[in-house]
PDB file of C-alpha atoms in Angstrom:
ATOM      1  CA  MET P   3      -0.295   0.517  -0.411  1.00  0.00           C
ATOM      2  CA  THR P   4       0.983   3.673  -0.785  1.00  0.00           C
ATOM      3  CA  LEU P   5       1.513   6.155   1.849  1.00  0.00           C
ATOM      4  CA  LEU P   6      -1.466   7.869   1.226  1.00  0.00           C
ATOM      5  CA  ALA P   7      -3.539   4.508   1.548  1.00  0.00           C
ATOM      6  CA  HIS P   8      -1.801   3.755   4.990  1.00  0.00           C
ATOM      7  CA  ALA P   9      -3.071   6.534   5.510  1.00  0.00           C
ATOM      8  CA  LEU P  10      -6.066   6.779   5.168  1.00  0.00           C
ATOM      9  CA  ALA P  11      -6.497   3.421   6.380  1.00  0.00           C
ATOM     10  CA  LEU P  12      -5.629   3.638  10.049  1.00  0.00           C
ATOM     11  CA  PRO P  13      -8.938   5.704  10.947  1.00  0.00           C
ATOM     12  CA  ILE P  14     -10.852   2.845   8.867  1.00  0.00           C
ATOM     13  CA  ARG P  15      -8.845   0.593  11.120  1.00  0.00           C
ATOM     14  CA  ALA P  16      -9.595   2.433  14.698  1.00  0.00           C
ATOM     15  CA  TYR P  17     -12.821   2.611  13.480  1.00  0.00           C
ATOM     16  CA  ARG P  18     -13.534  -1.153  13.531  1.00  0.00           C
ATOM     17  CA  GLN P  19     -11.235  -1.549  16.998  1.00  0.00           C
ATOM     18  CA  ILE P  20     -12.925   1.243  19.251  1.00  0.00           C
ATOM     19  CA  PHE P  21     -16.865   2.129  17.694  1.00  0.00           C
ATOM     20  CA  SER P  22     -17.987  -0.803  15.736  1.00  0.00           C
ATOM     21  CA  PRO P  23     -17.864  -3.160  18.433  1.00  0.00           C
ATOM     22  CA  TRP P  24     -20.782  -1.033  19.610  1.00  0.00           C
ATOM     23  CA  VAL P  25     -22.141   0.392  16.974  1.00  0.00           C
ATOM     24  CA  GLY P  26     -23.149  -3.417  15.591  1.00  0.00           C
ATOM     25  CA  TYR P  27     -22.595  -5.686  12.797  1.00  0.00           C
ATOM     26  CA  ASN P  28     -25.473  -3.943  10.855  1.00  0.00           C
ATOM     27  CA  CYS P  29     -23.817  -3.588   7.310  1.00  0.00           C
ATOM     28  CA  ARG P  30     -26.636  -3.272   4.696  1.00  0.00           C
ATOM     29  CA  TYR P  31     -23.730  -5.150   2.771  1.00  0.00           C
ATOM     30  CA  HIS P  32     -21.075  -7.583   2.504  1.00  0.00           C
ATOM     31  CA  PRO P  33     -18.538  -6.925   2.539  1.00  0.00           C
ATOM     32  CA  THR P  34     -19.218  -4.310   5.924  1.00  0.00           C
ATOM     33  CA  CYS P  35     -18.611  -0.905   5.016  1.00  0.00           C
ATOM     34  CA  SER P  36     -14.970  -1.094   6.352  1.00  0.00           C
ATOM     35  CA  ALA P  37     -13.806  -4.046   4.753  1.00  0.00           C
ATOM     36  CA  TYR P  38     -14.398  -3.039   1.457  1.00  0.00           C
ATOM     37  CA  ALA P  39     -12.566   0.608   2.883  1.00  0.00           C
ATOM     38  CA  LEU P  40      -9.059  -1.515   3.893  1.00  0.00           C
ATOM     39  CA  GLU P  41      -9.854  -3.848   0.353  1.00  0.00           C
ATOM     40  CA  ALA P  42      -9.975  -0.697  -1.939  1.00  0.00           C
ATOM     41  CA  LEU P  43      -6.794   0.825  -0.289  1.00  0.00           C
ATOM     42  CA  LYS P  44      -4.950  -2.592  -0.832  1.00  0.00           C
ATOM     43  CA  LYS P  45      -5.348  -3.375  -4.338  1.00  0.00           C
ATOM     44  CA  HIS P  46      -5.504   0.686  -5.359  1.00  0.00           C
ATOM     45  CA  GLY P  47      -4.276   3.059  -3.004  1.00  0.00           C
ATOM     46  CA  GLY P  48      -5.179   6.610  -1.900  1.00  0.00           C
ATOM     47  CA  LEU P  49      -6.428   7.691  -3.942  1.00  0.00           C
ATOM     48  CA  LYS P  50      -9.080   5.387  -6.404  1.00  0.00           C
ATOM     49  CA  GLY P  51      -8.985   3.565  -3.209  1.00  0.00           C
ATOM     50  CA  GLY P  52     -10.214   6.011  -1.063  1.00  0.00           C
ATOM     51  CA  TRP P  53     -12.488   7.273  -3.863  1.00  0.00           C
ATOM     52  CA  LEU P  54     -13.888   3.841  -3.387  1.00  0.00           C
ATOM     53  CA  ALA P  55     -14.148   3.546  -0.326  1.00  0.00           C
ATOM     54  CA  ALA P  56     -16.305   6.990   0.450  1.00  0.00           C
ATOM     55  CA  ARG P  57     -18.600   6.113  -2.725  1.00  0.00           C
ATOM     56  CA  ARG P  58     -19.178   2.845  -1.053  1.00  0.00           C
ATOM     57  CA  ILE P  59     -20.632   4.969   2.041  1.00  0.00           C
ATOM     58  CA  ALA P  60     -22.331   7.485   1.131  1.00  0.00           C
ATOM     59  CA  ARG P  61     -24.371   5.076  -0.605  1.00  0.00           C
ATOM     60  CA  CYS P  62     -24.741   2.875   2.359  1.00  0.00           C
ATOM     61  CA  HIS P  63     -27.800   4.915   3.275  1.00  0.00           C
ATOM     62  CA  PRO P  64     -31.591   3.764   4.571  1.00  0.00           C
ATOM     63  CA  TRP P  65     -32.934   4.293   1.357  1.00  0.00           C
ATOM     64  CA  GLY P  66     -30.089   2.581  -0.396  1.00  0.00           C
ATOM     65  CA  ASP P  67     -29.503  -1.280  -2.212  1.00  0.00           C
ATOM     66  CA  SER P  68     -28.361  -4.138  -0.527  1.00  0.00           C
ATOM     67  CA  GLY P  69     -26.429  -7.395  -0.606  1.00  0.00           C
ATOM     68  CA  ILE P  70     -22.947  -8.413  -1.719  1.00  0.00           C
ATOM     69  CA  ASP P  71     -20.857  -4.829  -3.296  1.00  0.00           C
ATOM     70  CA  ASN P  72     -16.714  -6.257  -4.007  1.00  0.00           C
ATOM     71  CA  VAL P  73     -14.254  -4.011  -4.449  1.00  0.00           C
ATOM     72  CA  PRO P  74     -13.238  -4.059  -8.321  1.00  0.00           C
ATOM     73  CA  ASP P  75      -9.989  -4.801 -10.770  1.00  0.00           C
TER      74      ASP P  75
END
């Protein structure tokens, strides 16, 4: 992963460690948004991976879709 991807992954990992157990595991998608974001950053780097993660989080709302949504190649 690039330096930017590592920097963007830090708050995601912190969320998974600290807040995710309190919030619960009620994600509409599989994999979860945080797992998707980490995978996108690992596959595509900071810029494109960050864009894919932000786009995914924007789609995660009560009127959005659900189901399997894998990181594109």
